[in-house]
PDB file of C-alpha atoms in Angstrom:
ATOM      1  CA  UNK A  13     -10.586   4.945  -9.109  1.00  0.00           C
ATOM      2  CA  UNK A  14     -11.309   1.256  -9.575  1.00  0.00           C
ATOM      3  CA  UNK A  15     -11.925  -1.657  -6.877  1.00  0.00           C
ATOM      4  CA  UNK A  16     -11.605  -5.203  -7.845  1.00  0.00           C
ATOM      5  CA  UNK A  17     -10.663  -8.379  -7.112  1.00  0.00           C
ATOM      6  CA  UNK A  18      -8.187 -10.706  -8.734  1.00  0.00           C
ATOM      7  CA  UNK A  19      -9.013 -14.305  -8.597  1.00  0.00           C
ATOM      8  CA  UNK A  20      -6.316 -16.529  -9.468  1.00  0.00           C
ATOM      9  CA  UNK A  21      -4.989 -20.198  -8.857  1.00  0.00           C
ATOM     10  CA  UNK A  22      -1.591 -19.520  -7.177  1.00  0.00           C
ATOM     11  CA  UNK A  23       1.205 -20.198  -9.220  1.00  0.00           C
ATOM     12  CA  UNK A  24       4.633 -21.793  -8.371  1.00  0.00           C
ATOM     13  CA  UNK A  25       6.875 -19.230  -7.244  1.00  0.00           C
ATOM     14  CA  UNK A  26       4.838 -16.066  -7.179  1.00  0.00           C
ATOM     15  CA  UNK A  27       5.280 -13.553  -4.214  1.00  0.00           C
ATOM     16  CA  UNK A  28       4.418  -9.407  -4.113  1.00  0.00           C
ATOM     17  CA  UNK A  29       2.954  -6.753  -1.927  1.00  0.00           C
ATOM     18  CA  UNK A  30       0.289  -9.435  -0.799  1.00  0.00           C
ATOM     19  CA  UNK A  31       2.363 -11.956  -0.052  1.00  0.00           C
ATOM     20  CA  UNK A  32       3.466 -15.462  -1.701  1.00  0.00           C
ATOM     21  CA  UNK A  33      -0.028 -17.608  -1.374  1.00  0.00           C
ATOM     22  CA  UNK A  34       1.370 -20.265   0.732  1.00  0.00           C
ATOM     23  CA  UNK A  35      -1.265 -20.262   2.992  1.00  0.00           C
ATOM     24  CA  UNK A  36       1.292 -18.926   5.699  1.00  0.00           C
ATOM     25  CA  UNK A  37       0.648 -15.709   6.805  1.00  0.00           C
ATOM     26  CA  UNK A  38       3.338 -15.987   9.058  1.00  0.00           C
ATOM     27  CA  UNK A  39       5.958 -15.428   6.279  1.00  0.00           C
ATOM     28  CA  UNK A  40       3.859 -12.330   4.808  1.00  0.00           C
ATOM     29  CA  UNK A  41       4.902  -9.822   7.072  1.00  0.00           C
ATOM     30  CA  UNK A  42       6.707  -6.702   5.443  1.00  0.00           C
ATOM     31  CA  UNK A  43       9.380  -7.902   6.839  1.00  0.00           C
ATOM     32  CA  UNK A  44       9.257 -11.528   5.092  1.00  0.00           C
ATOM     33  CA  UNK A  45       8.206  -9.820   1.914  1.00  0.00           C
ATOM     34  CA  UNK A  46      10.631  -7.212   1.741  1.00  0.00           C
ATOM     35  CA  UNK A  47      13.548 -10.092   2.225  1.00  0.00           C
ATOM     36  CA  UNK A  48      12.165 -12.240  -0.445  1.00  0.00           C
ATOM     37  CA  UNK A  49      11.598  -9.311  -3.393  1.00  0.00           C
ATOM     38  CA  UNK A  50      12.906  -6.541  -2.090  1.00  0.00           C
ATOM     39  CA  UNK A  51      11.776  -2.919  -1.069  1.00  0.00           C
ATOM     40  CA  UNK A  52      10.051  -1.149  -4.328  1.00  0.00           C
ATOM     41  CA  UNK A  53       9.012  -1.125  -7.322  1.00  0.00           C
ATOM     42  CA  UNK A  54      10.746   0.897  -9.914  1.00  0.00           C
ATOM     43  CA  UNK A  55       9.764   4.089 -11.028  1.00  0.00           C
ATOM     44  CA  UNK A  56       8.903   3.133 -14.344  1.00  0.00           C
ATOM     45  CA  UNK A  57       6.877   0.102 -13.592  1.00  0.00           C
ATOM     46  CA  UNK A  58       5.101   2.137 -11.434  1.00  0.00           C
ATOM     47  CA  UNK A  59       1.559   2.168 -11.741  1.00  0.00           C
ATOM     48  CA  UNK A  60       0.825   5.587  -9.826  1.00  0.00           C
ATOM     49  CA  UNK A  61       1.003   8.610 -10.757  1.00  0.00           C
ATOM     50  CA  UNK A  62       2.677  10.238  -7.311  1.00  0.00           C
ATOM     51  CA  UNK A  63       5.691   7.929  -6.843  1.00  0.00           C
ATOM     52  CA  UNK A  64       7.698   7.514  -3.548  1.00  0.00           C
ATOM     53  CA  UNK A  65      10.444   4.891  -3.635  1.00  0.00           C
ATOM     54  CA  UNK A  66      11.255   3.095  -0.888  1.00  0.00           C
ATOM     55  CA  UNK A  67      14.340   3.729   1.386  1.00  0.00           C
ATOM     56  CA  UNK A  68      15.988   0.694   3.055  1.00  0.00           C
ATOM     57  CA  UNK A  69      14.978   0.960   6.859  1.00  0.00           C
ATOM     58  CA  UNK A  70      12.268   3.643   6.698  1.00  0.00           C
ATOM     59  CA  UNK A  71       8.822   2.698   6.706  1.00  0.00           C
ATOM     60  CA  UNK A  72       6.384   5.618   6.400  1.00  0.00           C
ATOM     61  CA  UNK A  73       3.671   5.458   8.899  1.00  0.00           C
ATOM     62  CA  UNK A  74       0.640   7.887   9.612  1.00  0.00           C
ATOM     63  CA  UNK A  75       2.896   9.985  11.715  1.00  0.00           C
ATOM     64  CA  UNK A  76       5.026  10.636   8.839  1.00  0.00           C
ATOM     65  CA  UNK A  77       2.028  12.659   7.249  1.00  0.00           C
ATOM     66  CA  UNK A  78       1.633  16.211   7.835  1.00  0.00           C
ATOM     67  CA  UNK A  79      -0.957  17.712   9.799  1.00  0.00           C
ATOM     68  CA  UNK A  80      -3.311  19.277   7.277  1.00  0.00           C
ATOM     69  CA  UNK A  81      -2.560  16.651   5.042  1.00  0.00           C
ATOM     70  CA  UNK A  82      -3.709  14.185   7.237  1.00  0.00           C
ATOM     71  CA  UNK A  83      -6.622  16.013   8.040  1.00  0.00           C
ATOM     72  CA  UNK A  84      -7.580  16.394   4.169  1.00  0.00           C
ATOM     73  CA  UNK A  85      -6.990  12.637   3.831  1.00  0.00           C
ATOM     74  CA  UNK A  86      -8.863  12.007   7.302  1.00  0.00           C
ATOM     75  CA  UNK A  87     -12.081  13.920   6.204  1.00  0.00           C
ATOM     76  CA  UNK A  88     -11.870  12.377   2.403  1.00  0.00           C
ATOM     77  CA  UNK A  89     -12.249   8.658   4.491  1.00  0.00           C
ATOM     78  CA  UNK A  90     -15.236   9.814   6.386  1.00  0.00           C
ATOM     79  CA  UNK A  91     -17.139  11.537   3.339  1.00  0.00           C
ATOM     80  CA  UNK A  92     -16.359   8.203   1.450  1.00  0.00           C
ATOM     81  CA  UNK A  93     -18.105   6.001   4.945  1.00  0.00           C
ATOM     82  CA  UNK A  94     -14.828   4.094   4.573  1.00  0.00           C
ATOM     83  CA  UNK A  95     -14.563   2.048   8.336  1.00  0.00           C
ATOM     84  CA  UNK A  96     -11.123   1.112   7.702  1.00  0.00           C
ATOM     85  CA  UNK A  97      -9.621   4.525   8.760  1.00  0.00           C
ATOM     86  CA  UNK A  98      -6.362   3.917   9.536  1.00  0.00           C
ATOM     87  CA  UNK A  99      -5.911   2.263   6.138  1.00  0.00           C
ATOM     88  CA  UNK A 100      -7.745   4.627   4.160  1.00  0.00           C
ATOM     89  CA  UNK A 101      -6.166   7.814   5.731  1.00  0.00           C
ATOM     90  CA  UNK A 102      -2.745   6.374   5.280  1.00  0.00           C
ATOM     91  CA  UNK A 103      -3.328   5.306   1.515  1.00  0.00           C
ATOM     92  CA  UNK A 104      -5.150   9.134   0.768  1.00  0.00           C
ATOM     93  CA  UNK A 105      -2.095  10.844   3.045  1.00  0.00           C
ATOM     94  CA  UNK A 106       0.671   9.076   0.952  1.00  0.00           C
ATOM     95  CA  UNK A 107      -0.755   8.486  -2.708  1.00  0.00           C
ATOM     96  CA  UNK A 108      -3.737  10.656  -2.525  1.00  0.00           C
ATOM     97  CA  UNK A 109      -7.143  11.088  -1.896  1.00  0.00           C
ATOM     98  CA  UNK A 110      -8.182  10.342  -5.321  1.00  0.00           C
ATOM     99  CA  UNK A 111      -7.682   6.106  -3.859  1.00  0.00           C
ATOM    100  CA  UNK A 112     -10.300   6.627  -1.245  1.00  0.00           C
TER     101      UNK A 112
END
């Protein structure tokens, strides 16, 4: 597991997960994104080991997790002091708790 930050002078045309770097958040709403690049990233270009492609019109939300699961991912989050639970239990639920 590896945090870091990319710093980077936008460049014309770019647009992904975080958004396009317009300086309008407004259009970087799943939503906006998903319209502009569309829904996943291929398996192959994947860079995670557990891969879930995206289905049009299903967004997978912390109710979508199992119970225990959740639970795991839940107490993983707390043990780590992570304050953005929500985030953090989602992301351990879904790809694992190895990305707490």
């Amino acid at each position: 597991h590896i945090n870091l930050r990319i710093t980077m002078a936008p460049i014309s045309g770019q647009d992904g997960h975080c958004g396009n770097f317009n300086g309008n958040a407004g259009d970087d709403t799943t939503d906006a994104i998903r319209a502009r690049i569309g829904i996943g990233v291929p398996q192959g270009e994947s860079l995670f080991r557990v891969f879930m492609p995206s289905v049009p019109g299903k967004r997978e939300t912390l109710a979508d997790c199992p119970p225990a699961k959740k639970a795991q991912a839940t107490a993983a989050c707390q043990a780590a002091g992570r304050t953005d639970m929500e985030a953090c239990t989602f992301d351990a639920c879904f790809a694992g708790t190895q990305y707490v």
